[in-house]
Amino acid sequence: MSLMAILALVVPAAIYAAAPLMLTALGGLFSERSGVINIGLEGLMVVGAFSAIVTTLTLEAAGVGAISTWIGLLAAVVIGALFSLIHGVASIHFRADQVVSGVAINLLAVGLCVFLIKFMYGKGQTDYISNRFYRFDVPVLSDIPVIGPMFFSSTYITSFMAIALAVLVYFIIYFTPFGLRIRSVGEHPQAADTMGINVTRMRYIGVMLSGAFGALGGAALAVTVTGNFSGTTIAGQGFMALAALIFGKWHPLGAMGAALFFGFAQALSITGAQIPMLSGVPSVFLLIAPYVLTILALAGFVGRSEGPKALGSAYLKGSR
Amino acid sequence: MSRGRIFNIAIPLIAILLGMLVGGIIMLVSGYDPISGYSALFKGILSEPFYIGETVRAMTPLILSGLAVAFAYRAGLLNIGVEGQVLVGWLAAVYVGIVVEAPMIIHLPLAILSGAAAGALWAFVPGLLKAKFHVNEVIVCIMMNYVGYHVVNSIIRAYLIVPGERTDNIQPTASLESEFLQTITEFSRIHYGIVVAILACIFMWFLLWKTSLGYELRSVGFNQHASRYAGMSVGRNVMITMTISGSFAGLAGAMQGLGVYGYMTILTGFTNIGFDGIAVALLGANSSIGIFLSAFLFGGLKSGAGTMQSQAGVPIELIDIVIALIIFFVASSYIIRWVLLRIQKKKEGNQ
């Protein structure tokens, strides 16, 4: 097998696996940059996958055509933002331990969504949506030698969406007043407050954006990979997105790179058997690679990764 | 009683009531009858010997995973990696149960202890990284959960698999199964693990409150800087705490492997024993007796959920929702405390 053939096999699979991680990691970035830990990304993805699939199925049954999947994604964004308010209220107003609240979000999301699925459809999983996002070749670009087969052939629209959003978030975080405010309340809320920034409001916005992006990530996974919803549709991708966020040092493009890398590891573990060099390597090493690398990154072995300073602490007005 | 003590009892009770209340509203909104739902649930917890046996079976690992979370919390650490520690403990106990041949008096303790040792090893990693590199233990624990999950599955798949996507059965000499307990509970899956769990409760209480090591751990949990100034090694305490906490978690896994199932299957997802342990510890206020009681509540809810589904038609997931809500309300106890204080002040003002 030639190197080109291997790359043409692995790179599209990597980008495809990375897109949901990227979107969700961007969500986590907004929340954590504003100072609220979000272990609940997994649950937000579950809610997103659920909302997208249920909306799409309902619209399809009503006779709406291919556009229903897009409306499904939109519904996921809105419902995700609203659902994340539970985490917001608990961790910002009620001063709950943010990690514990995030764990509760994860348990609640799976419980609630499966409960609703059973209530609505009488079984533990939904039917498959008919208007899934399928792979397509980008016209013209896919004919470019080398780059074409790797990046523009048999690709998903969600992958381009995720990369575009990562660049957009990069500009928002580093080049807009809003981005500066988000970062300041995560680093030093007291100073931000003194400068007239409403810490509480910024944190709520951060958490709700994490809900919107996390749900979009879950929805993207559901409408491309699985095509339906059940309790196991989201199996750890939320935590992997959190890992990508940390590995990428809370930077949008870093998170994108880390997500791509994790997607690469996932793609290798799936396609590894077809690649002569890797067929001897037990797939478990590739499966655990993202997590082990994150641990090593945190320990400083691959460049230290430090989070926003005020991450995890409730802001009490008047404290120093 | 002082205000503080009343609050310590009132807050968990209010959290339980609020969780059940919201659960009831969800049932009502989705067209189920909350009264028949909850009465079926409670019937499924204690009404017959069989249900009692199943409740005890469900609470056994929860006591241990709750102790794991609570023990770490006492020293100021959040062990969110209990789930992974449970899995490796389960596998280690089952492995020893299968391959070792020895009389029961050696074999059973050996299998139980190897479960504890595996859990301890898994928790030692975040402890070591926290102590030596000041890495936040929460994230490392989460990552270790996934590493554990994949490693356990691939070990079973590569070395221990028998038809049915699972390991072989453990030998009877390593089993916690109890014919006596099963007979008196109309053949529920109750096993002697509850004895281990109760001993572990006593062990934690003794260690924390009657030994100097326990004093140090609690002191580090209260105030790291003061403890360091007093000459205690914070790093050493962190590592010891995580190791002991992990061995409680490993024991929880061993209970499932040696008591309930007698084998381990290839997992399709987490068991949730570890995550429920957070709920148990929170609600039990990190004390042995509190953990025993809250494990009884959550174990009962889990085992009664089946009855609720079969008799009242309410999906078992409702119980996961109720448990998640209880965690929320306990975690948000600040607001409950605030409301209680307001009410109390109003009363005093009226007099």
CSV table of N, CA, C and O in Angstrom, one decimal, chain B residues 242-332:
chain,number,residue,atom,x,y,z
B,242,MET,N,-5.3,9.0,47.6
B,242,MET,CA,-5.8,8.5,46.3
B,242,MET,C,-5.7,7.0,46.3
B,242,MET,O,-6.6,6.3,45.8
B,243,THR,N,-4.6,6.5,46.8
B,243,THR,CA,-4.4,5.0,46.8
B,243,THR,C,-5.5,4.3,47.6
B,243,THR,O,-6.1,3.3,47.2
B,244,ILE,N,-5.7,4.8,48.8
B,244,ILE,CA,-6.8,4.2,49.7
B,244,ILE,C,-8.1,4.4,49.0
B,244,ILE,O,-8.9,3.4,48.9
B,245,SER,N,-8.4,5.6,48.5
B,245,SER,CA,-9.7,5.8,47.8
B,245,SER,C,-9.9,4.8,46.7
B,245,SER,O,-10.9,4.2,46.5
B,246,GLY,N,-8.8,4.7,45.9
B,246,GLY,CA,-8.9,3.8,44.8
B,246,GLY,C,-9.1,2.3,45.2
B,246,GLY,O,-9.8,1.5,44.5
B,247,SER,N,-8.6,1.9,46.4
B,247,SER,CA,-8.8,0.5,46.8
B,247,SER,C,-10.2,0.3,47.2
B,247,SER,O,-10.7,-0.8,47.0
B,248,PHE,N,-10.9,1.3,47.8
B,248,PHE,CA,-12.3,1.2,48.0
B,248,PHE,C,-13.0,1.0,46.7
B,248,PHE,O,-13.9,0.1,46.6
B,249,ALA,N,-12.7,1.8,45.7
B,249,ALA,CA,-13.3,1.6,44.4
B,249,ALA,C,-13.1,0.3,43.8
B,249,ALA,O,-14.0,-0.3,43.2
B,250,GLY,N,-11.8,-0.2,43.9
B,250,GLY,CA,-11.5,-1.5,43.4
B,250,GLY,C,-12.3,-2.6,44.0
B,250,GLY,O,-12.8,-3.6,43.4
B,251,LEU,N,-12.6,-2.4,45.3
B,251,LEU,CA,-13.4,-3.4,46.1
B,251,LEU,C,-14.8,-3.4,45.5
B,251,LEU,O,-15.4,-4.5,45.4
B,252,ALA,N,-15.3,-2.2,45.2
B,252,ALA,CA,-16.7,-2.1,44.6
B,252,ALA,C,-16.8,-3.0,43.3
B,252,ALA,O,-17.7,-3.7,43.1
B,253,GLY,N,-15.7,-2.9,42.5
B,253,GLY,CA,-15.7,-3.7,41.3
B,253,GLY,C,-15.6,-5.2,41.7
B,253,GLY,O,-16.3,-6.1,41.1
B,254,ALA,N,-14.8,-5.6,42.7
B,254,ALA,CA,-14.6,-6.9,43.1
B,254,ALA,C,-15.9,-7.5,43.5
B,254,ALA,O,-16.2,-8.7,43.3
B,255,MET,N,-16.8,-6.7,44.2
B,255,MET,CA,-18.1,-7.2,44.7
B,255,MET,C,-18.9,-7.6,43.5
B,255,MET,O,-19.6,-8.6,43.5
B,256,GLN,N,-18.9,-6.8,42.4
B,256,GLN,CA,-19.7,-7.2,41.2
B,256,GLN,C,-19.1,-8.5,40.6
B,256,GLN,O,-19.9,-9.3,40.2
B,257,GLY,N,-17.8,-8.6,40.5
B,257,GLY,CA,-17.2,-9.7,39.9
B,257,GLY,C,-17.3,-11.0,40.7
B,257,GLY,O,-17.6,-12.1,40.1
B,258,LEU,N,-17.1,-10.9,42.0
B,258,LEU,CA,-17.1,-12.1,42.8
B,258,LEU,C,-18.5,-12.4,43.4
B,258,LEU,O,-18.7,-13.6,43.8
B,259,GLY,N,-19.3,-11.4,43.6
B,259,GLY,CA,-20.6,-11.6,44.2
B,259,GLY,C,-21.7,-11.8,43.3
B,259,GLY,O,-22.4,-12.8,43.3
B,260,VAL,N,-22.0,-10.8,42.4
B,260,VAL,CA,-23.2,-10.7,41.6
B,260,VAL,C,-23.1,-11.6,40.4
B,260,VAL,O,-23.9,-12.5,40.1
B,261,TYR,N,-22.0,-11.4,39.6
B,261,TYR,CA,-21.9,-12.1,38.3
B,261,TYR,C,-21.0,-13.3,38.3
B,261,TYR,O,-21.4,-14.3,37.6
B,262,GLY,N,-19.9,-13.3,38.9
B,262,GLY,CA,-19.0,-14.4,38.9
B,262,GLY,C,-18.2,-14.4,37.6
B,262,GLY,O,-17.4,-15.3,37.3
B,263,TYR,N,-18.3,-13.3,36.8
B,263,TYR,CA,-17.5,-13.2,35.6
B,263,TYR,C,-17.5,-11.7,35.2
B,263,TYR,O,-18.1,-10.9,35.9
B,264,MET,N,-16.8,-11.3,34.1
B,264,MET,CA,-16.9,-10.0,33.6
B,264,MET,C,-17.2,-10.0,32.1
B,264,MET,O,-16.6,-10.8,31.4
B,265,THR,N,-18.1,-9.2,31.7
B,265,THR,CA,-18.4,-9.2,30.2
B,265,THR,C,-17.6,-8.0,29.6
B,265,THR,O,-17.1,-7.1,30.3
B,266,ILE,N,-17.5,-8.1,28.2
B,266,ILE,CA,-16.9,-7.0,27.5
B,266,ILE,C,-18.0,-5.8,27.6
B,266,ILE,O,-19.1,-6.0,27.3
B,267,LEU,N,-17.5,-4.7,28.1
B,267,LEU,CA,-18.4,-3.6,28.4
B,267,LEU,C,-18.8,-2.8,27.2
B,267,LEU,O,-18.0,-2.6,26.3
B,268,THR,N,-20.1,-2.4,27.1
B,268,THR,CA,-20.5,-1.6,26.1
B,268,THR,C,-20.6,-0.1,26.5
B,268,THR,O,-20.9,0.8,25.8
B,269,GLY,N,-20.4,0.1,27.8
B,269,GLY,CA,-20.5,1.4,28.4
B,269,GLY,C,-20.1,1.4,29.8
B,269,GLY,O,-19.8,0.3,30.3
B,270,PHE,N,-20.0,2.5,30.5
B,270,PHE,CA,-19.7,2.5,31.9
B,270,PHE,C,-20.8,1.9,32.8
B,270,PHE,O,-21.9,1.8,32.3
B,271,THR,N,-20.4,1.4,33.9
B,271,THR,CA,-21.4,0.8,34.8
B,271,THR,C,-22.2,1.8,35.6
B,271,THR,O,-23.2,1.5,36.2
B,272,ASN,N,-21.6,3.0,35.7
B,272,ASN,CA,-22.2,4.1,36.5
B,272,ASN,C,-22.1,3.9,38.0
B,272,ASN,O,-22.5,4.8,38.8
B,273,ILE,N,-21.4,2.8,38.4
B,273,ILE,CA,-21.2,2.6,39.9
B,273,ILE,C,-20.4,3.8,40.4
B,273,ILE,O,-20.6,4.3,41.5
B,274,GLY,N,-19.4,4.2,39.7
B,274,GLY,CA,-18.5,5.2,40.1
B,274,GLY,C,-19.1,6.6,40.2
B,274,GLY,O,-18.9,7.3,41.1
B,275,PHE,N,-19.9,6.9,39.1
B,275,PHE,CA,-20.5,8.2,39.1
B,275,PHE,C,-21.6,8.3,40.2
B,275,PHE,O,-21.8,9.3,40.8
B,276,ASP,N,-22.3,7.2,40.4
B,276,ASP,CA,-23.3,7.2,41.4
B,276,ASP,C,-22.7,7.3,42.8
B,276,ASP,O,-23.3,7.8,43.7
B,277,GLY,N,-21.4,6.9,42.9
B,277,GLY,CA,-20.7,7.0,44.1
B,277,GLY,C,-20.5,8.5,44.5
B,277,GLY,O,-20.5,8.8,45.7
B,278,ILE,N,-20.4,9.4,43.5
B,278,ILE,CA,-20.4,10.8,43.8
B,278,ILE,C,-21.7,11.2,44.5
B,278,ILE,O,-21.6,12.0,45.5
B,279,ALA,N,-22.8,10.8,44.0
B,279,ALA,CA,-24.1,11.1,44.6
B,279,ALA,C,-24.2,10.6,46.0
B,279,ALA,O,-24.6,11.3,46.9
B,280,VAL,N,-23.7,9.3,46.2
B,280,VAL,CA,-23.8,8.7,47.5
B,280,VAL,C,-23.0,9.5,48.5
B,280,VAL,O,-23.5,9.8,49.6
B,281,ALA,N,-21.8,9.8,48.1
B,281,ALA,CA,-20.9,10.5,49.0
B,281,ALA,C,-21.4,11.9,49.4
B,281,ALA,O,-21.4,12.3,50.5
B,282,LEU,N,-21.9,12.6,48.3
B,282,LEU,CA,-22.4,14.0,48.6
B,282,LEU,C,-23.6,13.9,49.5
B,282,LEU,O,-23.7,14.7,50.5
B,283,LEU,N,-24.6,13.0,49.2
B,283,LEU,CA,-25.8,12.9,50.0
B,283,LEU,C,-25.4,12.4,51.4
B,283,LEU,O,-26.1,12.9,52.4
B,284,GLY,N,-24.5,11.6,51.5
B,284,GLY,CA,-24.1,11.0,52.8
B,284,GLY,C,-23.1,11.9,53.6
B,284,GLY,O,-22.6,11.5,54.6
B,285,ALA,N,-22.9,13.1,53.1
B,285,ALA,CA,-22.0,14.1,53.8
B,285,ALA,C,-20.7,13.5,54.1
B,285,ALA,O,-20.0,13.9,55.1
B,286,ASN,N,-20.2,12.6,53.3
B,286,ASN,CA,-18.8,12.0,53.4
B,286,ASN,C,-18.6,11.3,54.7
B,286,ASN,O,-17.4,11.2,55.1
B,287,SER,N,-19.6,10.9,55.4
B,287,SER,CA,-19.4,10.1,56.6
B,287,SER,C,-19.8,8.7,56.4
B,287,SER,O,-20.7,8.4,55.6
B,288,SER,N,-19.2,7.8,57.2
B,288,SER,CA,-19.5,6.3,57.0
B,288,SER,C,-21.0,6.0,57.1
B,288,SER,O,-21.6,5.4,56.2
B,289,ILE,N,-21.6,6.5,58.2
B,289,ILE,CA,-23.0,6.2,58.4
B,289,ILE,C,-23.9,6.8,57.3
B,289,ILE,O,-24.8,6.2,56.8
B,290,GLY,N,-23.5,8.1,57.0
B,290,GLY,CA,-24.3,8.8,56.0
B,290,GLY,C,-24.2,8.0,54.6
B,290,GLY,O,-25.2,7.9,53.9
B,291,ILE,N,-23.0,7.5,54.3
B,291,ILE,CA,-22.8,6.8,53.1
B,291,ILE,C,-23.6,5.5,53.0
B,291,ILE,O,-24.3,5.2,52.0
B,292,PHE,N,-23.7,4.8,54.2
B,292,PHE,CA,-24.4,3.6,54.3
B,292,PHE,C,-25.9,3.9,54.0
B,292,PHE,O,-26.5,3.2,53.2
B,293,LEU,N,-26.4,5.0,54.6
B,293,LEU,CA,-27.8,5.3,54.4
B,293,LEU,C,-28.1,5.8,53.0
B,293,LEU,O,-29.1,5.4,52.4
B,294,SER,N,-27.2,6.6,52.4
B,294,SER,CA,-27.6,7.1,51.1
B,294,SER,C,-27.3,6.0,50.0
B,294,SER,O,-28.0,6.0,49.0
B,295,ALA,N,-26.4,5.1,50.3
B,295,ALA,CA,-26.3,3.9,49.4
B,295,ALA,C,-27.5,3.1,49.4
B,295,ALA,O,-27.9,2.6,48.4
B,296,PHE,N,-28.1,3.0,50.6
B,296,PHE,CA,-29.4,2.3,50.7
B,296,PHE,C,-30.4,2.9,49.8
B,296,PHE,O,-31.2,2.3,49.1
B,297,LEU,N,-30.5,4.3,49.9
B,297,LEU,CA,-31.5,5.0,49.1
B,297,LEU,C,-31.3,4.8,47.6
B,297,LEU,O,-32.2,4.4,46.9
B,298,PHE,N,-30.0,5.0,47.2
B,298,PHE,CA,-29.8,5.0,45.8
B,298,PHE,C,-29.8,3.5,45.3
B,298,PHE,O,-30.3,3.3,44.2
B,299,GLY,N,-29.3,2.6,46.1
B,299,GLY,CA,-29.4,1.2,45.7
B,299,GLY,C,-30.9,0.8,45.6
B,299,GLY,O,-31.3,0.1,44.6
B,300,GLY,N,-31.7,1.2,46.5
B,300,GLY,CA,-33.1,0.9,46.5
B,300,GLY,C,-33.7,1.5,45.3
B,300,GLY,O,-34.5,0.8,44.6
B,301,LEU,N,-33.4,2.8,45.0
B,301,LEU,CA,-34.0,3.4,43.8
B,301,LEU,C,-33.6,2.6,42.5
B,301,LEU,O,-34.5,2.3,41.7
B,302,LYS,N,-32.4,2.2,42.5
B,302,LYS,CA,-31.9,1.4,41.3
B,302,LYS,C,-32.6,0.1,41.2
B,302,LYS,O,-33.0,-0.3,40.1
B,303,SER,N,-32.7,-0.6,42.3
B,303,SER,CA,-33.3,-1.9,42.2
B,303,SER,C,-34.8,-1.9,42.1
B,303,SER,O,-35.5,-2.7,41.4
B,304,GLY,N,-35.4,-0.8,42.7
B,304,GLY,CA,-36.9,-0.6,42.6
B,304,GLY,C,-37.3,-0.1,41.2
B,304,GLY,O,-38.5,-0.3,40.9
B,305,ALA,N,-36.4,0.4,40.5
B,305,ALA,CA,-36.8,1.0,39.2
B,305,ALA,C,-37.4,0.0,38.2
B,305,ALA,O,-38.3,0.2,37.5
B,306,GLY,N,-36.8,-1.3,38.3
B,306,GLY,CA,-37.4,-2.3,37.5
B,306,GLY,C,-38.8,-2.6,37.8
B,306,GLY,O,-39.7,-2.8,36.9
B,307,THR,N,-39.2,-2.6,39.1
B,307,THR,CA,-40.6,-2.9,39.5
B,307,THR,C,-41.4,-1.7,39.0
B,307,THR,O,-42.6,-1.9,38.5
B,308,MET,N,-40.9,-0.5,39.1
B,308,MET,CA,-41.6,0.7,38.6
B,308,MET,C,-42.0,0.6,37.1
B,308,MET,O,-43.1,0.9,36.7
B,309,GLN,N,-41.0,0.0,36.4
B,309,GLN,CA,-41.2,-0.1,35.0
B,309,GLN,C,-42.2,-1.2,34.6
B,309,GLN,O,-43.1,-1.0,33.8
B,310,SER,N,-42.1,-2.3,35.3
B,310,SER,CA,-43.0,-3.4,35.0
B,310,SER,C,-44.4,-3.2,35.5
B,310,SER,O,-45.3,-3.6,34.9
B,311,GLN,N,-44.5,-2.6,36.7
B,311,GLN,CA,-45.9,-2.5,37.2
B,311,GLN,C,-46.6,-1.2,36.9
B,311,GLN,O,-47.8,-1.1,36.8
B,312,ALA,N,-45.8,-0.1,36.7
B,312,ALA,CA,-46.5,1.2,36.4
B,312,ALA,C,-46.1,1.7,35.0
B,312,ALA,O,-46.6,2.8,34.6
B,313,GLY,N,-45.3,1.0,34.3
B,313,GLY,CA,-44.9,1.4,33.0
B,313,GLY,C,-44.0,2.6,32.8
B,313,GLY,O,-43.7,3.0,31.7
B,314,VAL,N,-43.5,3.1,34.0
B,314,VAL,CA,-42.6,4.2,33.9
B,314,VAL,C,-41.1,3.7,33.5
B,314,VAL,O,-40.6,2.9,34.2
B,315,PRO,N,-40.5,4.3,32.5
B,315,PRO,CA,-39.2,3.9,32.1
B,315,PRO,C,-38.2,4.0,33.3
B,315,PRO,O,-38.2,5.0,34.0
B,316,ILE,N,-37.3,3.0,33.4
B,316,ILE,CA,-36.3,3.0,34.5
B,316,ILE,C,-35.4,4.3,34.5
B,316,ILE,O,-34.9,4.7,35.5
B,317,GLU,N,-35.3,4.9,33.3
B,317,GLU,CA,-34.4,6.1,33.2
B,317,GLU,C,-34.9,7.2,34.2
B,317,GLU,O,-34.1,8.1,34.5
B,318,LEU,N,-36.2,7.2,34.6
B,318,LEU,CA,-36.7,8.2,35.5
B,318,LEU,C,-35.8,8.3,36.7
B,318,LEU,O,-35.6,9.3,37.3
B,319,ILE,N,-35.3,7.1,37.2
B,319,ILE,CA,-34.5,7.0,38.4
B,319,ILE,C,-33.2,7.7,38.2
B,319,ILE,O,-32.7,8.4,39.0
B,320,ASP,N,-32.6,7.5,37.0
B,320,ASP,CA,-31.4,8.3,36.7
B,320,ASP,C,-31.6,9.8,36.7
B,320,ASP,O,-30.7,10.5,37.2
B,321,ILE,N,-32.8,10.2,36.3
B,321,ILE,CA,-33.1,11.6,36.3
B,321,ILE,C,-33.2,12.1,37.8
B,321,ILE,O,-32.6,13.1,38.1
B,322,VAL,N,-33.9,11.3,38.6
B,322,VAL,CA,-34.1,11.7,40.0
B,322,VAL,C,-32.7,11.7,40.7
B,322,VAL,O,-32.4,12.7,41.4
B,323,ILE,N,-31.9,10.7,40.4
B,323,ILE,CA,-30.5,10.7,41.1
B,323,ILE,C,-29.7,12.0,40.6
B,323,ILE,O,-29.1,12.7,41.4
B,324,ALA,N,-29.8,12.3,39.3
B,324,ALA,CA,-29.0,13.5,38.8
B,324,ALA,C,-29.6,14.7,39.5
B,324,ALA,O,-28.8,15.6,39.9
B,325,LEU,N,-30.9,14.8,39.7
B,325,LEU,CA,-31.5,16.0,40.3
B,325,LEU,C,-31.0,16.1,41.8
B,325,LEU,O,-30.7,17.2,42.3
B,326,ILE,N,-31.0,14.9,42.4
B,326,ILE,CA,-30.6,15.0,43.9
B,326,ILE,C,-29.2,15.5,43.9
B,326,ILE,O,-28.8,16.3,44.8
B,327,ILE,N,-28.3,15.0,43.0
B,327,ILE,CA,-26.9,15.5,43.0
B,327,ILE,C,-26.9,17.1,42.8
B,327,ILE,O,-26.2,17.8,43.6
B,328,PHE,N,-27.7,17.5,41.9
B,328,PHE,CA,-27.8,19.0,41.7
B,328,PHE,C,-28.2,19.7,42.9
B,328,PHE,O,-27.6,20.7,43.3
B,329,PHE,N,-29.2,19.2,43.6
B,329,PHE,CA,-29.7,20.0,44.8
B,329,PHE,C,-28.8,19.9,45.9
B,329,PHE,O,-28.6,20.9,46.7
B,330,VAL,N,-28.1,18.8,46.1
B,330,VAL,CA,-27.1,18.7,47.2
B,330,VAL,C,-25.9,19.6,46.8
B,330,VAL,O,-25.4,20.4,47.7
B,331,ALA,N,-25.5,19.6,45.5
B,331,ALA,CA,-24.4,20.4,45.1
B,331,ALA,C,-24.7,21.9,45.3
B,331,ALA,O,-23.9,22.7,45.6
B,332,SER,N,-26.0,22.2,45.1
B,332,SER,CA,-26.4,23.6,45.2
B,332,SER,C,-27.0,23.9,46.6
B,332,SER,O,-27.8,24.7,46.7
